[in-house]
Amino acid sequence: MNRLHRLLVAAVALTAACAATTEPVEADQWQAAAADDTVVVDPTAHLTDGQIGFLREVAARTWRLLSGPGVDPVTSLPLASVLLAGDPANTVELAPATPDQQYTNPSLIGNYLTAIVAAKDLGLETSDKAQAEAAAVLAQIQKLAKYDGFLFRWYSTTTGQAIESPRGRPIKNGYVSTVDNGWLAQGMLTAAQAFPALAGGFQALLDAMRWDFLYNATENVLYNGYQVGQGYSDSTYDNLYSGPRIADYLAIGSGKVPGALWWGLARTPPADHRQRQVPEGLNRTYTDPQDGKQYTIFEGHYVYDRIKFVPTFNGSLYQALAPAMVVPEQAIAPQSLGMNNRNTALAHGAYGQLGARTPVWGWSAATSPTGAQRYTNYGATELAINQGEVPDDVTTPSAAFLALPIIPEPAFANITQLIAKFPLIYNQYGLLDAVEARTGTLAPRFMAIGQTAIMMAVDNAVNHDRLQGYFAASPYAKPLFPYLSMERYSIHGLVGPG
């Protein structure tokens, strides 16, 4: 038995032991956990040494993929996905990257930088090695084609050339995606704080990003993006509680967009808006810390299993929780965003038992395990704003991991249940992207967006939310944090009698 096989056997044994001693949370316990104002601000204190050791092993395997087969050795750019060469197994073979996989985008580049920092924090790389890896990414970003300091949506990982689509030709007039550049900016900001020797290079790139260019001052929101040669997208980012809030954070933090952007974002859509529930709540008026004006906000909520929460569009945990991996929402906004992160994660757990009726929970966009294996929007259907089709038949491990720093004990129980129920989802490179929970069918590939999310979540879970500290220590925190700390959402307590 070789060393790798011994590690696999030991990890599976530990997982089985954890699953045997940590039962999934019962439905009424989800309610109980949401009944008071307690928000976890130090997840590490809620995990045992054995659980922390297991999570570190997961991170080590995940980093083995991200830092090896998951990155192009020439450009140092992360690949969007890595396919298996055969069926899922305890030890898998990877397929060589084809042109269909040799692309990346700004979100992946930014999150890969953050994963490098997490690898340093977790002791998976020495500080010098991690800095060298971040420096290689920095050098490549400096060479990539840009528009007003922003990256375009897609790039070839083999040449670094901007391309028109993931499998497309070189672009003539590219598209600037606001949310993708938000995730890029957070990665550069995190790396600048973690590696002071590189701060000047990253800061120059951050300074060049003209967030005012993407700001719709008339509606007080950010545009979804800008198509060079054609103009702004028709859509804007109107909802606060979604993954694109990372771009709002960076725009306000940069000082190039007024903080009043905060009040242009809806907590829930208006009651007359087409949506899955009619939100309840109340109006509150706040005084803006920058311009001194008063803004009245409808702080609405949805309800599931008596738990009140501000919803995401597709009932996605990535949209809900990913920004909280790098911005300390639990500590800075415990009465609003931090509590909503908790309630959303708890509602996902309750939905797994009462709605989807699956043995595990955690829904986000992921690879379909069947058919053409397309990347598909999955969500907790009844928790979504979207009245259209929101399938809940596929669970993604990265969503389960994102809940770890938010609700550590039930999230860890869910993760161990996931691996115990579907053991071939876990191999020497970490966890495959998705599982069809009712049939056990696994998606035979890894997605960089999910792998980087797992690295972020584990770093926070085992290192006292250390990853969040880099943003908190940056100059972007001072203009932003007063907005995060002001509000008290209408999500406190439970709805109705027990």
XYZ file of N, CA and C in Angstrom, residues 8-100:
279
model
N -5.598 8.083 1.675
C -6.989 7.966 1.258
C -7.786 7.109 2.226
N -7.207 5.960 2.599
C -7.896 5.063 3.526
C -8.130 5.753 4.865
N -7.093 6.459 5.350
C -7.220 7.141 6.634
C -8.282 8.225 6.587
N -8.302 8.973 5.490
C -9.281 10.053 5.374
C -10.697 9.515 5.306
N -10.893 8.432 4.553
C -12.221 7.830 4.468
C -12.657 7.306 5.829
N -11.713 6.713 6.567
C -12.045 6.211 7.901
C -12.442 7.349 8.831
N -11.695 8.466 8.760
C -12.039 9.616 9.586
C -13.399 10.173 9.216
N -13.660 10.220 7.915
C -14.956 10.723 7.460
C -16.086 9.851 7.979
N -15.900 8.541 7.897
C -16.930 7.628 8.381
C -17.153 7.807 9.877
N -16.058 8.004 10.615
C -16.196 8.207 12.056
C -16.942 9.492 12.357
N -16.607 10.561 11.607
C -17.310 11.830 11.808
C -18.787 11.695 11.490
N -19.074 11.000 10.379
C -20.471 10.829 9.973
C -21.240 10.019 11.002
N -20.550 9.075 11.656
C -21.213 8.227 12.635
C -21.531 8.985 13.919
N -20.723 10.027 14.210
C -20.909 10.729 15.474
C -21.577 12.083 15.320
N -21.690 12.560 14.062
C -22.292 13.874 13.820
C -23.499 13.693 12.926
N -24.673 13.573 13.520
C -25.878 13.334 12.755
C -26.336 14.614 12.068
N -26.964 14.488 10.901
C -27.513 15.685 10.267
C -28.503 16.389 11.187
N -28.570 17.713 11.046
C -29.441 18.506 11.915
C -30.894 18.245 11.569
N -31.734 18.027 12.587
C -33.158 17.831 12.370
C -33.817 19.154 12.006
N -34.975 19.052 11.346
C -35.621 20.257 10.831
C -35.916 21.261 11.932
N -36.426 20.813 13.110
C -36.753 21.773 14.139
C -35.504 22.424 14.715
N -34.354 21.784 14.562
C -33.106 22.379 15.023
C -32.663 23.521 14.115
N -33.038 23.477 12.840
C -32.755 24.619 11.960
C -33.496 25.839 12.492
N -34.746 25.638 12.869
C -35.517 26.738 13.438
C -34.885 27.228 14.745
N -34.511 26.290 15.580
C -33.941 26.660 16.877
C -32.684 27.507 16.697
N -31.880 27.153 15.705
C -30.636 27.886 15.472
C -30.889 29.291 14.953
N -32.067 29.520 14.354
C -32.399 30.837 13.804
C -33.244 31.676 14.761
N -33.528 31.152 15.946
C -34.485 31.812 16.833
C -33.909 33.011 17.568
N -32.586 33.084 17.690
C -31.996 34.207 18.430
C -31.058 35.001 17.522
N -30.326 35.929 18.117
C -29.459 36.824 17.344
C -28.003 36.375 17.345
N -27.739 35.131 17.673
C -26.367 34.635 17.742
C -25.802 34.434 16.334
N -24.668 35.067 16.070
C -23.970 34.927 14.798
C -22.545 34.476 15.094
N -22.072 33.471 14.391
C -20.726 32.946 14.609
C -19.701 33.917 14.031
N -18.760 34.348 14.862
C -17.686 35.224 14.392
C -16.312 34.570 14.519
N -16.254 33.364 15.074
C -15.002 32.603 15.117
C -15.346 31.136 14.899
N -15.421 30.702 13.644
C -15.848 29.329 13.380
C -14.908 28.279 13.938
N -13.625 28.598 14.066
C -12.646 27.613 14.525
C -12.972 27.112 15.926
N -13.504 27.985 16.753
C -13.849 27.601 18.122
C -14.989 26.594 18.174
N -15.705 26.429 17.070
C -16.846 25.514 17.024
C -16.492 24.158 16.417
N -15.229 23.945 16.086
C -14.803 22.693 15.463
C -13.787 21.994 16.347
N -13.827 20.671 16.339
C -12.872 19.889 17.120
C -11.545 19.784 16.388
N -10.509 19.346 17.098
C -9.198 19.151 16.467
C -9.287 18.126 15.332
N -10.073 17.078 15.546
C -10.216 16.074 14.498
C -10.911 16.627 13.262
N -11.925 17.438 13.470
C -12.622 18.044 12.338
C -11.706 19.007 11.588
N -10.940 19.794 12.326
C -10.003 20.726 11.695
C -8.956 19.966 10.900
N -8.453 18.846 11.453
C -7.481 18.035 10.731
C -8.049 17.497 9.431
N -9.289 17.062 9.463
C -9.921 16.554 8.247
C -10.065 17.666 7.209
N -10.496 18.843 7.636
C -10.662 19.964 6.699
C -9.317 20.380 6.098
N -8.272 20.313 6.882
C -6.944 20.617 6.331
C -6.543 19.596 5.264
N -6.921 18.363 5.456
C -6.626 17.338 4.445
C -7.422 17.606 3.166
N -8.672 18.008 3.305
C -9.463 18.377 2.124
C -8.782 19.516 1.375
N -8.330 20.532 2.109
C -7.672 21.665 1.470
C -6.384 21.233 0.774
N -5.637 20.331 1.390
C -4.392 19.867 0.776
C -4.658 19.177 -0.554
N -5.679 18.359 -0.600
C -6.016 17.675 -1.853
C -6.518 18.669 -2.900
N -7.337 19.610 -2.452
C -7.862 20.611 -3.376
C -6.731 21.448 -3.966
N -5.783 21.830 -3.133
C -4.653 22.630 -3.604
C -3.757 21.814 -4.550
N -3.698 20.515 -4.359
C -2.934 19.658 -5.275
C -3.449 19.805 -6.699
N -4.761 19.929 -6.853
C -5.330 20.134 -8.179
C -5.110 21.570 -8.653
N -5.470 22.546 -7.816
C -5.426 23.946 -8.237
C -4.016 24.386 -8.602
N -3.029 23.921 -7.870
C -1.657 24.369 -8.093
C -0.915 23.518 -9.107
N -1.547 22.417 -9.547
C -0.903 21.525 -10.506
C -1.664 21.464 -11.808
N -2.475 20.418 -11.996
C -3.211 20.286 -13.251
C -4.198 21.407 -13.514
N -4.568 22.162 -12.489
C -5.573 23.201 -12.651
C -5.045 24.536 -13.111
N -3.738 24.647 -13.359
C -3.164 25.920 -13.782
C -2.288 25.692 -15.010
N -2.349 26.620 -15.950
C -1.513 26.514 -17.138
C -0.067 26.838 -16.756
N 0.896 25.944 -17.031
C 2.274 26.166 -16.579
C 2.978 27.313 -17.302
N 2.471 27.707 -18.469
C 3.115 28.770 -19.237
C 2.639 30.146 -18.785
N 1.331 30.316 -18.667
C 0.775 31.627 -18.325
C 0.471 31.797 -16.844
N 0.468 30.715 -16.073
C 0.086 30.737 -14.651
C -1.363 31.143 -14.443
N -2.193 30.987 -15.479
C -3.614 31.285 -15.370
C -4.392 30.018 -15.037
N -5.408 30.106 -14.172
C -6.172 28.914 -13.795
C -7.103 28.460 -14.912
N -7.187 27.153 -15.107
C -8.145 26.577 -16.052
C -9.533 26.577 -15.425
N -10.547 26.815 -16.235
C -11.911 26.831 -15.713
C -12.326 25.476 -15.184
N -11.868 24.391 -15.807
C -12.274 23.053 -15.372
C -11.197 22.036 -15.717
N -11.248 20.924 -15.008
C -10.364 19.780 -15.264
C -11.247 18.540 -15.283
N -11.146 17.755 -16.344
C -11.986 16.572 -16.522
C -11.282 15.308 -16.050
N -12.078 14.328 -15.626
C -11.535 12.994 -15.359
C -11.312 12.255 -16.663
N -10.301 11.399 -16.666
C -10.050 10.559 -17.838
C -10.918 9.312 -17.810
N -11.400 8.937 -16.656
C -12.246 7.752 -16.521
C -13.367 8.028 -15.542
N -13.843 6.976 -14.910
C -14.946 7.108 -13.965
C -14.447 7.616 -12.611
N -15.326 8.208 -11.817
C -14.944 8.591 -10.451
C -14.440 7.378 -9.666
N -13.438 7.604 -8.838
C -12.828 6.531 -8.057
C -12.105 7.168 -6.873
N -11.620 6.331 -5.961
C -10.848 6.849 -4.837
C -9.563 7.514 -5.304
N -8.970 6.959 -6.360
C -7.810 7.557 -7.010
C -8.151 7.705 -8.481
N -8.106 8.916 -8.998
C -8.582 9.180 -10.345
C -7.436 9.562 -11.277
N -7.689 9.387 -12.563
C -6.808 9.886 -13.608
C -7.461 11.107 -14.242
N -6.650 12.093 -14.562
C -7.168 13.318 -15.166
C -6.941 13.317 -16.668
N -7.902 13.848 -17.392
C -7.766 13.967 -18.842
C -6.882 15.169 -19.172
N -6.059 15.070 -20.219
C -5.266 16.232 -20.630
C -6.181 17.385 -21.014
N -5.734 18.582 -20.755
C -6.535 19.759 -21.104
C -6.656 19.872 -22.614
N -7.875 20.094 -23.074
C -8.145 20.307 -24.490
C -8.470 21.785 -24.701
N -8.549 22.252 -25.949
C -8.925 23.652 -26.175
C -10.240 24.039 -25.517
N -11.140 23.066 -25.304
C -12.411 23.360 -24.650
C -12.244 23.721 -23.175
